[in-house]
Amino acid sequence: MAVTERVREEQFEYTYGSQMRREFVPAYPGWDEEDGRVRRTRERPKPEQQTEKKQQSLTAGELRQLIFVAAFVAVLLIGILVLNAYAANIQCSINSLTKANMSLEDEIDVLNMKIDQSTSIEQIESYAMKNLNMRYPKSSQCIYIEKNAKLTENFSQVIRRKAYAQ
């Protein structure tokens, strides 16, 4: 019940001289206490007296402070804009370097494939036979070393002697 009473009525306190007064003013202008309903009328409630809005003028100190804050915000926004442009420039150079790096990596991959092809046994053998006139040795040109034989001479001297003796 107390909540509904607070909803229906607003309490205002004000001081008049040295006394504090309380007045209860109904929240709804057409409130009827007897039957507890709001009376509806065709008349609209009269607006309360409108207070005249006072034009507030700024003092010189407040005006200086406002100008300083506005200038600070402007400088801050310009700084953010300049930093954003610098970051975009750096990102552009990063992108161009990344593209150049990718093309170099592709070139390295192609060169590695060429190296793998040219260092195969078949390629080396064909180059040696065609360009260097190298041939497989005949059986008379081969030197056989026995497994259990002990060398009394230096190995290179044995090979040289057998190779040039014939």
CSV table of C-alpha atoms in Angstrom, one decimal, residues 2-162:
chain,number,residue,atom,x,y,z
A,2,ALA,CA,2.8,2.4,0.8
A,3,VAL,CA,4.3,1.8,-2.7
A,4,THR,CA,1.0,2.6,-4.4
A,5,GLU,CA,0.6,5.7,-2.2
A,6,ARG,CA,4.1,6.9,-3.3
A,7,VAL,CA,3.1,6.2,-6.9
A,8,ARG,CA,-0.1,8.3,-6.6
A,9,GLU,CA,1.4,11.2,-4.7
A,10,GLU,CA,4.6,13.1,-4.8
A,11,GLN,CA,6.1,14.6,-1.6
A,12,PHE,CA,7.7,18.0,-1.8
A,13,GLU,CA,9.7,19.6,1.1
A,14,TYR,CA,10.6,23.2,1.2
A,15,THR,CA,11.7,25.7,3.8
A,16,TYR,CA,9.7,28.8,4.5
A,17,GLY,CA,11.5,31.1,6.7
A,18,SER,CA,12.8,29.0,9.6
A,19,GLN,CA,10.1,26.3,9.3
A,20,MET,CA,10.2,23.2,7.1
A,21,ARG,CA,6.9,22.4,5.5
A,22,ARG,CA,5.7,19.3,3.7
A,23,GLU,CA,3.1,19.3,1.1
A,24,PHE,CA,1.5,16.4,-0.7
A,25,VAL,CA,0.6,17.1,-4.2
A,26,PRO,CA,-1.1,14.4,-6.2
A,27,ALA,CA,1.0,13.0,-9.1
A,28,TYR,CA,-2.1,12.8,-11.3
A,29,PRO,CA,-4.0,16.1,-11.6
A,30,GLY,CA,-7.4,14.4,-11.8
A,31,TRP,CA,-6.9,12.0,-8.9
A,32,ASP,CA,-10.1,11.4,-6.9
A,33,GLU,CA,-9.4,10.2,-3.4
A,34,GLU,CA,-12.9,8.8,-2.8
A,35,ASP,CA,-13.1,6.1,-5.4
A,36,GLY,CA,-9.3,5.8,-6.1
A,37,ARG,CA,-9.6,6.4,-9.8
A,38,VAL,CA,-8.3,9.1,-12.1
A,39,ARG,CA,-10.9,11.3,-13.5
A,40,ARG,CA,-10.6,11.8,-17.2
A,41,THR,CA,-11.5,15.2,-18.6
A,42,ARG,CA,-11.3,16.7,-22.0
A,43,GLU,CA,-9.2,19.4,-20.7
A,44,ARG,CA,-5.5,19.0,-20.9
A,45,PRO,CA,-3.6,19.7,-17.8
A,46,LYS,CA,-2.2,23.2,-17.7
A,47,PRO,CA,1.6,23.4,-18.1
A,48,GLU,CA,3.4,24.6,-15.1
A,49,GLN,CA,5.0,28.0,-15.3
A,50,GLN,CA,7.9,27.8,-17.6
A,51,THR,CA,11.0,29.1,-16.1
A,52,GLU,CA,13.0,31.4,-18.3
A,53,LYS,CA,16.2,30.0,-19.5
A,54,LYS,CA,19.1,32.1,-18.4
A,55,GLN,CA,21.7,32.6,-21.0
A,56,GLN,CA,25.0,31.6,-19.5
A,57,SER,CA,28.0,33.5,-20.7
A,58,LEU,CA,31.5,32.1,-20.5
A,59,THR,CA,34.1,33.9,-18.5
A,60,ALA,CA,37.5,34.7,-20.1
A,61,GLY,CA,39.2,31.9,-18.1
A,62,GLU,CA,36.5,29.3,-19.2
A,63,LEU,CA,36.8,30.5,-22.8
A,64,ARG,CA,40.6,30.1,-22.7
A,65,GLN,CA,40.2,26.7,-21.2
A,66,LEU,CA,37.7,25.7,-23.9
A,67,ILE,CA,39.9,26.9,-26.7
A,68,PHE,CA,42.9,25.1,-25.2
A,69,VAL,CA,40.9,21.8,-25.0
A,70,ALA,CA,39.7,22.2,-28.6
A,71,ALA,CA,43.2,22.9,-29.8
A,72,PHE,CA,44.6,19.9,-27.9
A,73,VAL,CA,41.9,17.7,-29.4
A,74,ALA,CA,42.7,19.0,-32.9
A,75,VAL,CA,46.4,18.4,-32.5
A,76,LEU,CA,45.7,15.0,-31.2
A,77,LEU,CA,43.5,14.1,-34.2
A,78,ILE,CA,46.0,15.5,-36.6
A,79,GLY,CA,48.7,13.4,-34.9
A,80,ILE,CA,46.6,10.3,-35.2
A,81,LEU,CA,46.0,11.1,-38.9
A,82,VAL,CA,49.8,11.5,-39.6
A,83,LEU,CA,50.6,8.3,-37.8
A,84,ASN,CA,48.0,6.4,-39.7
A,85,ALA,CA,49.4,7.7,-43.0
A,86,TYR,CA,52.9,6.7,-41.9
A,87,ALA,CA,51.7,3.3,-41.0
A,88,ALA,CA,50.0,2.9,-44.4
A,89,ASN,CA,53.3,3.9,-46.1
A,90,ILE,CA,55.3,1.4,-44.1
A,91,GLN,CA,52.7,-1.3,-44.9
A,92,CYS,CA,53.0,-0.5,-48.6
A,93,SER,CA,56.7,-1.0,-48.5
A,94,ILE,CA,56.4,-4.2,-46.5
A,95,ASN,CA,54.0,-5.5,-49.2
A,96,SER,CA,56.4,-4.7,-52.0
A,97,LEU,CA,59.3,-6.3,-50.2
A,98,THR,CA,57.1,-9.4,-49.6
A,99,LYS,CA,56.3,-9.6,-53.4
A,100,ALA,CA,60.0,-9.3,-54.3
A,101,ASN,CA,60.9,-11.9,-51.7
A,102,MET,CA,58.3,-14.3,-53.1
A,103,SER,CA,59.7,-13.9,-56.7
A,104,LEU,CA,63.3,-14.5,-55.4
A,105,GLU,CA,62.1,-17.7,-53.6
A,106,ASP,CA,60.5,-18.9,-56.9
A,107,GLU,CA,63.7,-18.3,-58.7
A,108,ILE,CA,65.7,-20.2,-56.1
A,109,ASP,CA,63.3,-23.1,-56.4
A,110,VAL,CA,63.8,-23.2,-60.2
A,111,LEU,CA,67.6,-23.1,-59.8
A,112,ASN,CA,67.5,-25.9,-57.3
A,113,MET,CA,65.5,-28.0,-59.7
A,114,LYS,CA,68.1,-27.3,-62.4
A,115,ILE,CA,70.9,-28.3,-60.0
A,116,ASP,CA,69.2,-31.5,-59.1
A,117,GLN,CA,68.7,-32.4,-62.8
A,118,SER,CA,72.3,-31.6,-63.8
A,119,THR,CA,73.9,-33.5,-60.9
A,120,SER,CA,72.3,-36.8,-61.6
A,121,ILE,CA,74.6,-39.7,-62.4
A,122,GLU,CA,73.3,-40.0,-66.0
A,123,GLN,CA,74.0,-36.3,-66.7
A,124,ILE,CA,77.5,-36.5,-65.3
A,125,GLU,CA,78.3,-39.7,-67.3
A,126,SER,CA,77.0,-38.3,-70.6
A,127,TYR,CA,79.0,-35.0,-70.1
A,128,ALA,CA,82.2,-37.0,-69.3
A,129,MET,CA,81.8,-39.2,-72.4
A,130,LYS,CA,80.9,-36.4,-74.9
A,131,ASN,CA,82.9,-33.4,-73.7
A,132,LEU,CA,85.8,-34.9,-71.9
A,133,ASN,CA,86.3,-38.0,-74.1
A,134,MET,CA,86.3,-40.3,-71.0
A,135,ARG,CA,85.6,-44.0,-71.5
A,136,TYR,CA,85.2,-47.0,-69.1
A,137,PRO,CA,88.5,-48.8,-68.5
A,138,LYS,CA,89.2,-52.1,-70.2
A,139,SER,CA,90.0,-55.2,-68.1
A,140,SER,CA,93.7,-54.8,-68.9
A,141,GLN,CA,93.7,-51.3,-67.5
A,142,CYS,CA,92.2,-52.4,-64.1
A,143,ILE,CA,94.3,-53.0,-61.0
A,144,TYR,CA,93.1,-55.7,-58.7
A,145,ILE,CA,94.1,-55.7,-55.1
A,146,GLU,CA,93.9,-58.9,-53.1
A,147,LYS,CA,91.9,-58.8,-49.9
A,148,ASN,CA,94.5,-60.5,-47.6
A,149,ALA,CA,97.6,-59.3,-49.4
A,150,LYS,CA,100.0,-57.0,-47.4
A,151,LEU,CA,101.3,-54.1,-49.2
A,152,THR,CA,105.0,-53.5,-48.8
A,153,GLU,CA,105.0,-50.5,-51.0
A,154,ASN,CA,103.0,-47.3,-50.8
A,155,PHE,CA,99.5,-47.8,-52.5
A,156,SER,CA,99.9,-44.9,-54.8
A,157,GLN,CA,103.3,-46.2,-56.0
A,158,VAL,CA,101.8,-49.6,-56.8
A,159,ILE,CA,99.1,-48.0,-58.9
A,160,ARG,CA,101.5,-45.7,-60.7
A,161,ARG,CA,103.8,-48.6,-61.5
A,162,LYS,CA,101.1,-50.8,-62.8
